[in-house]
Short mmCIF file of C-alpha atoms in Angstrom, two decimals:
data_model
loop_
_atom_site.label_atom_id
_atom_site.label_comp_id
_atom_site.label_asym_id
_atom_site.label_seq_id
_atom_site.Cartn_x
_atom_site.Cartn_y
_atom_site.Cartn_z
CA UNK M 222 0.00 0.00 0.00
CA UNK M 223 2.61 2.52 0.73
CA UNK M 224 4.86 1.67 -2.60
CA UNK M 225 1.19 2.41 -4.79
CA UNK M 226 0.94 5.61 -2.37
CA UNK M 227 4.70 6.88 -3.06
CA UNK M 228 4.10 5.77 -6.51
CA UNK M 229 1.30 7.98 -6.72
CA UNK M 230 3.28 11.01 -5.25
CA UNK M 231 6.13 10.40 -7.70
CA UNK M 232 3.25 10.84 -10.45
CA UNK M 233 1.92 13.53 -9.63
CA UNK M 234 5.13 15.17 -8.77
CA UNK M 235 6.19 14.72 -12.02
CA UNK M 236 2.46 15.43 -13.74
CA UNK M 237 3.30 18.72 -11.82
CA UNK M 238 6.36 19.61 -12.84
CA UNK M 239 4.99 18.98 -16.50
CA UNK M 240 2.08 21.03 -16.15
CA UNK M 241 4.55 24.12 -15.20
CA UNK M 242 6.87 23.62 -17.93
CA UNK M 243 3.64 23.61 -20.37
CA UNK M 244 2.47 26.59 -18.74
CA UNK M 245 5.62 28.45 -19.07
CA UNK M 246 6.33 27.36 -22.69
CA UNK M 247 2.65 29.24 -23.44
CA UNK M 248 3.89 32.00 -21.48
CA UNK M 249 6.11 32.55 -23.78
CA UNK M 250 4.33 31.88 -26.72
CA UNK M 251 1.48 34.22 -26.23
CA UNK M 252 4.94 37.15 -25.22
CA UNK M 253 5.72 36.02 -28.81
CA UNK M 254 2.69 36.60 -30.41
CA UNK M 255 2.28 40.26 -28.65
CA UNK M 256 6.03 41.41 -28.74
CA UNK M 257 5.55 42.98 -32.60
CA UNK M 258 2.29 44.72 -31.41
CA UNK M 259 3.11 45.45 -28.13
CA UNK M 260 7.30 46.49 -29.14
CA UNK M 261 6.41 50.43 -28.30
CA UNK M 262 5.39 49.43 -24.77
CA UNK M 263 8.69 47.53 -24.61
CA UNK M 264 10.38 50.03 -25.88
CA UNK M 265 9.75 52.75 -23.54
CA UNK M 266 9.06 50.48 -20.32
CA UNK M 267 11.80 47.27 -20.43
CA UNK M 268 14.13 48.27 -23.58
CA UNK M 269 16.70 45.47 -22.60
CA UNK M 270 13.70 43.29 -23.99
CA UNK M 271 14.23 44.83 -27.15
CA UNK M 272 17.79 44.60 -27.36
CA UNK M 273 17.51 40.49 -26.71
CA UNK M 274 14.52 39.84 -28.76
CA UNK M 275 14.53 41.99 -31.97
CA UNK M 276 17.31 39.56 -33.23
CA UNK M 277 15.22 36.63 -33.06
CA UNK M 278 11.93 38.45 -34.58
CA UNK M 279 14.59 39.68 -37.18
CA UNK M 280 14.18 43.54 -36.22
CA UNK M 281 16.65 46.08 -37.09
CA UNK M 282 16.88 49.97 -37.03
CA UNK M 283 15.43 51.54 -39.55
CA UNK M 284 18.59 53.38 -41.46
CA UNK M 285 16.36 56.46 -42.90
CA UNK M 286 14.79 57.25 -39.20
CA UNK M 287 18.20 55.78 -37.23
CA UNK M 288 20.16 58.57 -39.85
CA UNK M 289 17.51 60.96 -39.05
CA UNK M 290 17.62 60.76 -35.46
CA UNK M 291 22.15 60.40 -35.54
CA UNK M 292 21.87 64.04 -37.34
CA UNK M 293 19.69 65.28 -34.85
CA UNK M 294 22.24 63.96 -32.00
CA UNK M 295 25.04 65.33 -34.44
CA UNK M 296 23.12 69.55 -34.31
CA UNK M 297 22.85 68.96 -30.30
CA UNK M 298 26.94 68.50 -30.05
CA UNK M 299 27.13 71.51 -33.05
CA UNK M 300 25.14 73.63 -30.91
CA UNK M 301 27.23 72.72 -27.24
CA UNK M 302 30.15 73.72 -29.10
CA UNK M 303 29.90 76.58 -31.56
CA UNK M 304 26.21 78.05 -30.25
CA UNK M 305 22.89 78.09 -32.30
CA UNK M 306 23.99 81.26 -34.66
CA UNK M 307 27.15 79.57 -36.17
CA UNK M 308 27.27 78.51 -39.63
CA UNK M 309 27.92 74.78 -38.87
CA UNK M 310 24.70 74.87 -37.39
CA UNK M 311 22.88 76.21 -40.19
CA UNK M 312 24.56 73.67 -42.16
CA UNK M 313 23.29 70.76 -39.97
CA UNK M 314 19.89 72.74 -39.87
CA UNK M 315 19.35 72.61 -43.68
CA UNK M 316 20.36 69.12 -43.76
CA UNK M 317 17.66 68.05 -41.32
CA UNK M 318 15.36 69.99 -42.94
CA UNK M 319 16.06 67.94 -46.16
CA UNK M 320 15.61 64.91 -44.38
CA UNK M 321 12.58 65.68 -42.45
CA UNK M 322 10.98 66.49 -46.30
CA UNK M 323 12.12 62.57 -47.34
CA UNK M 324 10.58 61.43 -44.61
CA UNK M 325 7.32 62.95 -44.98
CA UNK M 326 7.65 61.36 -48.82
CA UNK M 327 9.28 58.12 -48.82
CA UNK M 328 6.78 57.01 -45.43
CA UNK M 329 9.64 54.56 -44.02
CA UNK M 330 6.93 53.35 -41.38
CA UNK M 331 4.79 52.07 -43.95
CA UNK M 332 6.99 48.95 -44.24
CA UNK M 333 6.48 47.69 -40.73
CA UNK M 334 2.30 49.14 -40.69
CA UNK M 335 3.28 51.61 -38.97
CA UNK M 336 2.04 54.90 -40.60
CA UNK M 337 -0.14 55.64 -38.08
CA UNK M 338 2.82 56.96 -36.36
CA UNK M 339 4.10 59.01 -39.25
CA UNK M 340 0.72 60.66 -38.96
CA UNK M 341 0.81 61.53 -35.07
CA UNK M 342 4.88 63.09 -35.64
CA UNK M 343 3.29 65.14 -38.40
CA UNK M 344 0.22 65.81 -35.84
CA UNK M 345 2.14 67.04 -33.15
CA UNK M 346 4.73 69.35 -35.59
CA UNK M 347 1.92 70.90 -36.91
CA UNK M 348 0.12 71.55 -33.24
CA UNK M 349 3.92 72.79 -32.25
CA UNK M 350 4.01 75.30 -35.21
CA UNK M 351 0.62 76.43 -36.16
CA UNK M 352 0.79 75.35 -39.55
CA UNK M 353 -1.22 73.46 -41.90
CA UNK M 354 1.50 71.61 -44.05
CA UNK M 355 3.83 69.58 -41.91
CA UNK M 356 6.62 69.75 -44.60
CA UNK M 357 6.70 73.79 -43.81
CA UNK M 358 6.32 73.11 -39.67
CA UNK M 359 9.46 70.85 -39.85
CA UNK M 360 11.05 73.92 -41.99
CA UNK M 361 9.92 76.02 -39.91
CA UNK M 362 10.95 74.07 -36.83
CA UNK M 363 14.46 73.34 -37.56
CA UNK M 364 15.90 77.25 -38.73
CA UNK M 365 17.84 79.61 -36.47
CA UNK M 366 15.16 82.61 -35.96
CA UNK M 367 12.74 80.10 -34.71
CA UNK M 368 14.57 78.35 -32.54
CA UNK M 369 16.69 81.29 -31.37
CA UNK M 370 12.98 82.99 -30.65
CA UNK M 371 11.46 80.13 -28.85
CA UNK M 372 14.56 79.40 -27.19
CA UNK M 373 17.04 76.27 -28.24
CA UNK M 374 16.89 74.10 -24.52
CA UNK M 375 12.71 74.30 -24.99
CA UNK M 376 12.27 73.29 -28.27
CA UNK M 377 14.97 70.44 -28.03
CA UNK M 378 13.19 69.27 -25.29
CA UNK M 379 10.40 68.97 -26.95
CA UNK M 380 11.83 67.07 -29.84
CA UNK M 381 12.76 64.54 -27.63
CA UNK M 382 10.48 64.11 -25.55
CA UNK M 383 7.49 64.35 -28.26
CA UNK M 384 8.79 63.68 -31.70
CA UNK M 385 12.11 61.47 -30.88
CA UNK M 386 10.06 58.22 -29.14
CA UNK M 387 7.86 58.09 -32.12
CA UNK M 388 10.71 57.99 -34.28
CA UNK M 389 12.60 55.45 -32.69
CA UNK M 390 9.86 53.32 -32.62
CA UNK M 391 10.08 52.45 -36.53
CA UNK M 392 12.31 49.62 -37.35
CA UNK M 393 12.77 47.58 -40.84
CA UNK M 394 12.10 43.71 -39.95
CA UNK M 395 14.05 41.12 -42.51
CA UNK M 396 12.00 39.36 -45.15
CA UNK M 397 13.47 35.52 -45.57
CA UNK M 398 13.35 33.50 -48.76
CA UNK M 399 9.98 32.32 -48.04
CA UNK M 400 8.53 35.95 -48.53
CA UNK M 401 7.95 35.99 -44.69
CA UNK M 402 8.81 37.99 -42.33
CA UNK M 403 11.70 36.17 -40.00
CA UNK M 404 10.74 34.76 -37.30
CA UNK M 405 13.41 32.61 -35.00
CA UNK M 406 11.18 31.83 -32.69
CA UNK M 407 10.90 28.09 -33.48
CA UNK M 408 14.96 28.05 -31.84
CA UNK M 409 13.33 28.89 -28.40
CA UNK M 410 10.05 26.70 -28.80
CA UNK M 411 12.03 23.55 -30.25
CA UNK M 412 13.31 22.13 -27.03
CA UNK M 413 9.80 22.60 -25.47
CA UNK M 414 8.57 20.35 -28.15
CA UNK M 415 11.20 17.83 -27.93
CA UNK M 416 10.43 17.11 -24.74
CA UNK M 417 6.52 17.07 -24.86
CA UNK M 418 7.36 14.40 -28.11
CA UNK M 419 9.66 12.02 -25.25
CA UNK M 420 7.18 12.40 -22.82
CA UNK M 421 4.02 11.88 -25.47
CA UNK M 422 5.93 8.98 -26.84
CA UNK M 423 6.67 7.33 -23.22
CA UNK M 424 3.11 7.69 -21.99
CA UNK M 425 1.67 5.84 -25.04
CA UNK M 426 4.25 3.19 -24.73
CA UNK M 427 2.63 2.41 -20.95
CA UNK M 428 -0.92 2.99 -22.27
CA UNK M 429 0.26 0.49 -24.98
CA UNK M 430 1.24 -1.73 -22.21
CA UNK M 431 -2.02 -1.41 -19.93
CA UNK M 432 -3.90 -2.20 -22.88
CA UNK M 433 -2.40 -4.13 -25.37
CA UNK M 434 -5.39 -4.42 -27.55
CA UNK M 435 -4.83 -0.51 -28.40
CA UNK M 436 -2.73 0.30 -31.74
CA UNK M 437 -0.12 3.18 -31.84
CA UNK M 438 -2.54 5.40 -32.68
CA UNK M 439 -5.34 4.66 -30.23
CA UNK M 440 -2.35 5.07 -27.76
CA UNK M 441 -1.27 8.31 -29.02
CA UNK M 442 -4.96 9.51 -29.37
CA UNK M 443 -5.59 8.77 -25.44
CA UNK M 444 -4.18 11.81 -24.94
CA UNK M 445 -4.78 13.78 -27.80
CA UNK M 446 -5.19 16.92 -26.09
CA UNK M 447 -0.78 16.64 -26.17
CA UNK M 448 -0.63 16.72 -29.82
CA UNK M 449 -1.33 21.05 -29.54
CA UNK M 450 1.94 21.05 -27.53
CA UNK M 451 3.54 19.33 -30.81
CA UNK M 452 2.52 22.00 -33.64
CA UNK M 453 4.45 24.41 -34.75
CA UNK M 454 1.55 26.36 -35.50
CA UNK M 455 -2.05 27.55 -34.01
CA UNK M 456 0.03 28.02 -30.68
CA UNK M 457 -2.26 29.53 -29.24
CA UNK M 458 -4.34 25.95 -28.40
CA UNK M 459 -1.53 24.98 -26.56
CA UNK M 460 -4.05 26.60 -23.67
CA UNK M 461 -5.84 23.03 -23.52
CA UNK M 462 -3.26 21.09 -22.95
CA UNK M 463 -1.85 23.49 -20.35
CA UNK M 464 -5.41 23.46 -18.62
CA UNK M 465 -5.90 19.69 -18.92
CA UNK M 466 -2.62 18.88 -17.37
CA UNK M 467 -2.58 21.63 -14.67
CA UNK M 468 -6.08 20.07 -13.72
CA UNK M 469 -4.40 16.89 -13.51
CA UNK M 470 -1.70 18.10 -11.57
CA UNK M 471 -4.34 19.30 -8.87
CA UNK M 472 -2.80 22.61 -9.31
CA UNK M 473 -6.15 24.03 -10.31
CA UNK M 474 -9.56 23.10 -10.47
CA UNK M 475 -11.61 22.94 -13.01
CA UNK M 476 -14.14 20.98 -11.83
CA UNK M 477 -16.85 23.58 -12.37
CA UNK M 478 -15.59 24.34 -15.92
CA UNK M 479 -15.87 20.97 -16.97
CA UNK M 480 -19.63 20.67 -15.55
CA UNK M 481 -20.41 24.43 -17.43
CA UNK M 482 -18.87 23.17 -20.34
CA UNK M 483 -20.89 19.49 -20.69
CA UNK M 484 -23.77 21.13 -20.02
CA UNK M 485 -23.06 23.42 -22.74
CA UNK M 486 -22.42 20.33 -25.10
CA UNK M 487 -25.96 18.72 -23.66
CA UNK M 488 -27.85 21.38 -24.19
CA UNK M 489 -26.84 22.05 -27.43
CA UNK M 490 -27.89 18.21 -28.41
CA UNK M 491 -30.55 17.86 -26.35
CA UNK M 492 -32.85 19.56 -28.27
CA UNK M 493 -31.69 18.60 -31.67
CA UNK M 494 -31.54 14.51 -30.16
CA UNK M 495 -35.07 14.96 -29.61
CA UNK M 496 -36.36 15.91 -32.21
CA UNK M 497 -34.84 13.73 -34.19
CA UNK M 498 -35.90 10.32 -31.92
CA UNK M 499 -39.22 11.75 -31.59
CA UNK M 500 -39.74 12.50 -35.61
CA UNK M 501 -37.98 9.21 -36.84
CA UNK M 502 -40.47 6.75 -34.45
CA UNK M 503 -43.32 8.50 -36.19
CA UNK M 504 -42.16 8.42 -39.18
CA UNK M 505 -41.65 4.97 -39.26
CA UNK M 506 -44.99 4.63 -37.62
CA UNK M 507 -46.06 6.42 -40.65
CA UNK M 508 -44.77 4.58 -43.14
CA UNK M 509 -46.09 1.31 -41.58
CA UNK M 510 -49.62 2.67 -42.27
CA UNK M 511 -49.00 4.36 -46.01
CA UNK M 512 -47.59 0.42 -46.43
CA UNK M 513 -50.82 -1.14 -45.65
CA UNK M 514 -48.88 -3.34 -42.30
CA UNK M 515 -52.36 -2.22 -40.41
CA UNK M 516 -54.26 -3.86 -43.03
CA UNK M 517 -52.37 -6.93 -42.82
CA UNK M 518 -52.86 -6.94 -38.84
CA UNK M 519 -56.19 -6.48 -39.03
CA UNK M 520 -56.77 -9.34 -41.51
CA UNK M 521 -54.12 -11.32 -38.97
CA UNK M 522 -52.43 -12.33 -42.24
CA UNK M 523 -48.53 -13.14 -42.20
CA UNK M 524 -46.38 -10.14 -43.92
CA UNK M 525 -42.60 -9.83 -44.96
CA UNK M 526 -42.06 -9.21 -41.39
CA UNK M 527 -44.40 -10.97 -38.94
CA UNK M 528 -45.33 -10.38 -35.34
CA UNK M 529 -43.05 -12.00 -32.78
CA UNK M 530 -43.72 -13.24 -30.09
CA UNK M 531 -41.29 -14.13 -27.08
CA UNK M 532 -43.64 -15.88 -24.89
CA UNK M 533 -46.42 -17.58 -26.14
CA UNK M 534 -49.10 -15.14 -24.58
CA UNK M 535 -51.35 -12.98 -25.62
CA UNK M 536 -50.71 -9.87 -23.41
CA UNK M 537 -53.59 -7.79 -24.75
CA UNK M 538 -55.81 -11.05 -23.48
CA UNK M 539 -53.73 -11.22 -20.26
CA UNK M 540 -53.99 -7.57 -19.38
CA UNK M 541 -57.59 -7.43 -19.67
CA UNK M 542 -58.23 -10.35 -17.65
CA UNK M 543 -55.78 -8.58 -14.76
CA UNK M 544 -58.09 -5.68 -15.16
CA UNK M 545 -61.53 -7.38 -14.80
CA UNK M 546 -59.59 -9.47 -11.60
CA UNK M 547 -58.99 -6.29 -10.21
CA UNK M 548 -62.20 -4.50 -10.80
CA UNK M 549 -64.20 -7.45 -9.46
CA UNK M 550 -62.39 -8.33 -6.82
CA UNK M 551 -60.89 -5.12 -5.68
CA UNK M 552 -61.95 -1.87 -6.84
CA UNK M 553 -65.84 -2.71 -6.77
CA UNK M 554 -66.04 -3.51 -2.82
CA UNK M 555 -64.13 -0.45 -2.21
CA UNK M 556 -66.85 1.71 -4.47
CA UNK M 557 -70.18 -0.13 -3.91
CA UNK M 558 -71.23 2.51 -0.73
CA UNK M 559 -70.94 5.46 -3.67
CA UNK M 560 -72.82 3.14 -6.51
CA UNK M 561 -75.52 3.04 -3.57
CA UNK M 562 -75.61 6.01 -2.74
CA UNK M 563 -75.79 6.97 -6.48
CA UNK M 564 -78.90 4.18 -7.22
CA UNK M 565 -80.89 5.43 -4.11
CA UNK M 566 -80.17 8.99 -5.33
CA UNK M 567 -81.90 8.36 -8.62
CA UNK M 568 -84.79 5.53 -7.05
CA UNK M 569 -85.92 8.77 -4.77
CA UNK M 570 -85.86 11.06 -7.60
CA UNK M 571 -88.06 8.85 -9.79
CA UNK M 572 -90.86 8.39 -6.82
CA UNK M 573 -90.79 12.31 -6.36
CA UNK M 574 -91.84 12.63 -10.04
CA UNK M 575 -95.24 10.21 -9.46
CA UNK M 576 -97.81 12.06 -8.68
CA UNK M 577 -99.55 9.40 -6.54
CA UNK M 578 -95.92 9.11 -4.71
CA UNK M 579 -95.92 12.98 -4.05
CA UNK M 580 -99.90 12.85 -2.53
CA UNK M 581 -98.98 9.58 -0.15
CA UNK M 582 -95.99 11.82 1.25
CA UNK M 583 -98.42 13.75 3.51
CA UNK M 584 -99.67 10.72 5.65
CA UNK M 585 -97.61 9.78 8.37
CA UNK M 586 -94.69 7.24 8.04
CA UNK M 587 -94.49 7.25 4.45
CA UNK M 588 -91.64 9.50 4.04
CA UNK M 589 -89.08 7.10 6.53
CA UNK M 590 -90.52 3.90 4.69
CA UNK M 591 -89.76 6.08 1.03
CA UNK M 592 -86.46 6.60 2.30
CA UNK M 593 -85.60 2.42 3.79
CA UNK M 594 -87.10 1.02 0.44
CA UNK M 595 -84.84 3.10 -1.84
CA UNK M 596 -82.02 2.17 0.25
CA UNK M 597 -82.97 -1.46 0.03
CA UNK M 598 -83.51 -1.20 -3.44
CA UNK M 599 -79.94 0.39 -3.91
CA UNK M 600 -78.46 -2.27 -1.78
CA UNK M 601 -80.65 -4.92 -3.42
CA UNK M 602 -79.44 -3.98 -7.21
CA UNK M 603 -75.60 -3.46 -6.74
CA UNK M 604 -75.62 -6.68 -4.59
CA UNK M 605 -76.98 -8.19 -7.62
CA UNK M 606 -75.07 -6.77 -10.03
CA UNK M 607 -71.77 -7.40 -8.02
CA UNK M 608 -72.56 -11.49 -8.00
CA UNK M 609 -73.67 -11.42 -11.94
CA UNK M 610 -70.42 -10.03 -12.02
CA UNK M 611 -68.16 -12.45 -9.89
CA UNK M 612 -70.40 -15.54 -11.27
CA UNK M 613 -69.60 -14.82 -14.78
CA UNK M 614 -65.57 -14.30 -14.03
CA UNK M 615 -65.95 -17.58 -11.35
CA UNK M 616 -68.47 -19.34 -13.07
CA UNK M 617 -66.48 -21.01 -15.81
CA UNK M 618 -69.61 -21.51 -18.27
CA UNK M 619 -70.03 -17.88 -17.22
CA UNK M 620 -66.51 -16.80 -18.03
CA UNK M 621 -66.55 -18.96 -21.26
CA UNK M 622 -69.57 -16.91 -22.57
CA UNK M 623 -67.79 -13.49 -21.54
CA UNK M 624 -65.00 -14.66 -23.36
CA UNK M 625 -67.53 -15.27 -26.48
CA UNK M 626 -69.13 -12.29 -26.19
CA UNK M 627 -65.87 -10.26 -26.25
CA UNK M 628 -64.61 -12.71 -29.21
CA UNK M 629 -67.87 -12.09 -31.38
CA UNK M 630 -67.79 -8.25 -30.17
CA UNK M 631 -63.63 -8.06 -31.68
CA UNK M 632 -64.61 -10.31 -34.85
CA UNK M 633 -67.79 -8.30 -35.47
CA UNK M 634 -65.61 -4.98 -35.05
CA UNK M 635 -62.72 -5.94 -37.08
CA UNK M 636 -64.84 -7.41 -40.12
CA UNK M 637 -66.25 -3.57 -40.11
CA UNK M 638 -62.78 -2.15 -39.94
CA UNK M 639 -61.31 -4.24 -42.85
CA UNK M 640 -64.31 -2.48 -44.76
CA UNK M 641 -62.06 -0.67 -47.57
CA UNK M 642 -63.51 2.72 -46.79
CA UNK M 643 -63.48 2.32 -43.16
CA UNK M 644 -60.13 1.18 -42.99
CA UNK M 645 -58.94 3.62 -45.72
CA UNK M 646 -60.03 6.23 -43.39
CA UNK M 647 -58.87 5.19 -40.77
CA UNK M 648 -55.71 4.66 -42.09
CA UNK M 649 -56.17 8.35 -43.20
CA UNK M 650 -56.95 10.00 -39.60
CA UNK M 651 -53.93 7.86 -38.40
CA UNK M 652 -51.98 9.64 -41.03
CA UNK M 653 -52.64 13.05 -40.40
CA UNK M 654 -52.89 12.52 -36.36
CA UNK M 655 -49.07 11.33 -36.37
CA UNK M 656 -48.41 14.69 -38.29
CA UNK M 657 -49.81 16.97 -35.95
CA UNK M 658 -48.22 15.60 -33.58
CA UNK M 659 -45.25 16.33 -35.27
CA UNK M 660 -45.80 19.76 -35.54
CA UNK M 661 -47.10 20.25 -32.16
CA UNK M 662 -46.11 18.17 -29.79
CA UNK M 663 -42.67 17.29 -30.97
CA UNK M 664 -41.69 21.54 -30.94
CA UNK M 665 -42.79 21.71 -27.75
CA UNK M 666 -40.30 18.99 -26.45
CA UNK M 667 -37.60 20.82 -28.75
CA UNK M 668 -38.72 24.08 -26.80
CA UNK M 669 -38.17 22.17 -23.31
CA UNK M 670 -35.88 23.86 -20.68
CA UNK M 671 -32.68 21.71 -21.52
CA UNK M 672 -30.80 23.30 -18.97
CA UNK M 673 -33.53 22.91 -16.34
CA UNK M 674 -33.83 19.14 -17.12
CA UNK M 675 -29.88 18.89 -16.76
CA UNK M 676 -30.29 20.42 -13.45
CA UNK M 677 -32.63 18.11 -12.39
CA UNK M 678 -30.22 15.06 -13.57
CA UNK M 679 -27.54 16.76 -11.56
CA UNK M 680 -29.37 16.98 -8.78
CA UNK M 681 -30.57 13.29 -8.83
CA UNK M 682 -27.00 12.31 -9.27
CA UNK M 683 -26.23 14.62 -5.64
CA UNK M 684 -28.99 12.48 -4.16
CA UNK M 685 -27.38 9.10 -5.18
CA UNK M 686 -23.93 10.02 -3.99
CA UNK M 687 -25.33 11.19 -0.54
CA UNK M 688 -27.52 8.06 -0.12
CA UNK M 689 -24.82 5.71 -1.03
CA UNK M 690 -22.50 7.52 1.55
CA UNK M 691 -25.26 7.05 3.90
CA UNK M 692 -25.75 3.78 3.08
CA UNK M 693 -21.63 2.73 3.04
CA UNK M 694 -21.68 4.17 6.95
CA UNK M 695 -24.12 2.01 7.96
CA UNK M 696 -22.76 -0.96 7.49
CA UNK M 697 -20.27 -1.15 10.12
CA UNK M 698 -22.96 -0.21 12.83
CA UNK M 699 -25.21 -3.08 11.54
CA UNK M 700 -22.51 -5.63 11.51
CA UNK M 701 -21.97 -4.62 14.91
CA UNK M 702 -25.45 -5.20 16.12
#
């Protein structure tokens, strides 16, 4: 017992440690998927990110907007060392005023889907200057007068604090034979995948071994849910696997997901399933009529498929006899004061509409001796009745001629039926009964409250576990006794 419970441990240690390398290796998917969208954010918050992972997403500086933004660097030292009014510094001035124009043109963001933030620099030059074109604000922006009237340390701080970040943000991302952006990715994910193929391959090998009935793939399919850890694309449903195995690992619980989730799958059956059960019996019902099958069993003639029967009874015959047991024997007693009741009702109601009756009423003692001889007469006719009854089911002459009667009353009433209008009509009705139902009956099951009938299985299900706890923690008490 304590090697199966260390053996379990040792499982689910391992199950564990599994779980949280699957969980990290979608970590870092889904930072792969968002690290081209989200690279601004990186940029400006954790910029050593950028510095190890632009390699891998092949992501390089931008020469037109890296030049543009060296120059800029470049007229900061000019100005430091020779002042604003010098000529080097107009010199550097007209050359980023050349370069600003090509950028406006040539759109070197547009390569990466980035124009958007060519729009916003523009934007924000034009908000900085007052003008309408944003090839005359940058003009405007980088000459002497208007920086030596706004003042140089104000308007450089600007620059870079406004127009620099957007800038830097553009990049030029390598384009590999394929015609695809690259994308190294696959170097970091590789090992991941190496080892979810060892372990993939070592649990089918012992599934192979519990069951050796199963084929490779029947083993490899018992856990398909690892196969997502496997593909080097759709990443992204690496997420079930991770879930699945972190569940397993008991290092989170999805119990209530799983119940949300079959219900969903129920429900969405459920209604469907119904529908079609429901609409194929009567269809086949149907089509047993349009065939002429309740022609042939009301002739009692053999068919391409006959009747079978599995015990040599006739079970309509058997059932009714049941039924007259019980009415004789059982239900009359138990009625017989109402029948009374009901006779003498009626006996007292016919003497009150005779006229001689109604004149006798005024002399004395008629009324009580009215009221004893309906009551006998009552008591008298269902006592009667009752042993006419019990004779003929006792009485076997008695019961042989009931069993006449109702064989002549069947015969007599199927030799009308098989009447070819009768029968055609009835065949007919049948017909179009079985269709309304269809249409009525059948939508309203389809309408049902799935999820309320689900409920109700759950909670039946509760029930059963509580009563069989109930019933396990009795035992020991019982034995005792």
């Amino acid at each position: 017992m304590k090697d199966i419970k260390s053996s379990k441990r040792r499982n689910l240690w391992f199950e564990g440690f599994m779980a949280i390398t699957a969980t990290v290796n979608l970590g870092l998917v889904l930072f792969d998927l968002s690290y081209v969208p989200w690279r601004d954010f990186y940029l400006r918050k954790l910029p050593e990110i950028i510095k190890i992972y632009d390699p891998i997403k092949g992501i390089e500086a931008h020469q037109d907007t890296k030049s543009y933004l060296e120059k800029v660097d470049a007229l900061e030292k000019q100005v430091n060392q020779t002042g604003l009014q010098s000529p080097q510094v107009n010199s550097r001035l007209e050359e980023i005023r050349r370069l600003s124009s090509e950028m406006i043109d040539s759109n070197p963001f547009a390569g990466v889907n980035k124009s958007g933030t060519l729009e916003k620099i523009k934007n924000r030059m034009r908000d900085r200057i007052g003008k309408e074109s944003a090839k005359q604000s940058f003009a405007t922006f980088w000459s002497q007068p208007y920086l030596t009237q706004n003042g140089w340390d104000q308007e450089n701080n600007f620059f870079n604090q406004r127009i620099r970040p957007l800038i830097a943000s553009n990049y030029y991302r390598q384009i590999g034979e394929s015609g695809e952006f690259v994308d190294d990715f696959w170097m970091i994910d590789l090992p991941f995948v190496i080892l979810f193929g060892i372990e993939l391959l070592g649990h089918t090998f012992l599934i192979r071994r519990e069951h050796p009935g199963f084929s490779w793939l029947e083993a490899v399919l018992w856990r398909w849910y690892d196969l997502f850890l496997l593909l080097p694309f759709w990443r992204t449903l690496r997420i079930i696997p991770v879930l699945v195995r972190l569940d397993q690992a008991q290092l989170l619980n999805l119990h209530s997901v799983r119940k949300q989730v079959n219900q969903g799958i129920v429900a969405n059956f459920a209604e469907e399933l119904t529908e079609i059960v429901v609409v194929r019996v009567i269809n086949q019902v149907q089509g047993s009529i349009q065939q002429g099958e309740l022609t042939r069993w009301l002739s009692q003639q053999e068919n391409l498929r006959p009747y079978i029967d599995i015990n040599n009874v006739n079970e309509v015959e058997a059932i009714a006899g049941l039924l007259v047991k019980t009415i004789v024997y059982q239900v009359l007693p138990e009625i017989q004061p109402a029948i009374v009741a009901i006779l003498r009702h009626n006996i007292e109601t016919v003497f009150h509409q005779v006229s001689v009756y109604r004149n006798l009423q005024n002399l004395p003692g008629v009324g009580h001796a009215q009221t004893q001889l309906s009551e006998q007469l009552a008591t008298q006719i269902t006592t009667n009745l009752y042993k006419t009854l019990l004779s003929a089911v006792e009485d076997p002459v008695g019961a042989k001629l009931t069993s006449q009667l109702v064989q002549s009353f069947s015969d007599a009433l199927g030799s009308q039926i098989k009447e070819k209008h009768v029968l055609s009509e009835i065949q007919s009705l049948l017909f179009d009964f079985l269709e309304e139902i269809k249409l009525n009956y059948v939508q309203r099951l389809s309408q049902e409250d799935i999820d309320q009938i689900i409920e109700q299985t759950r909670q039946l299900r509760t029930q059963r576990s509580v009563l069989a706890v109930v019933d396990k923690s009795t035992v020991p008490k019982i034995r005792q006794g």
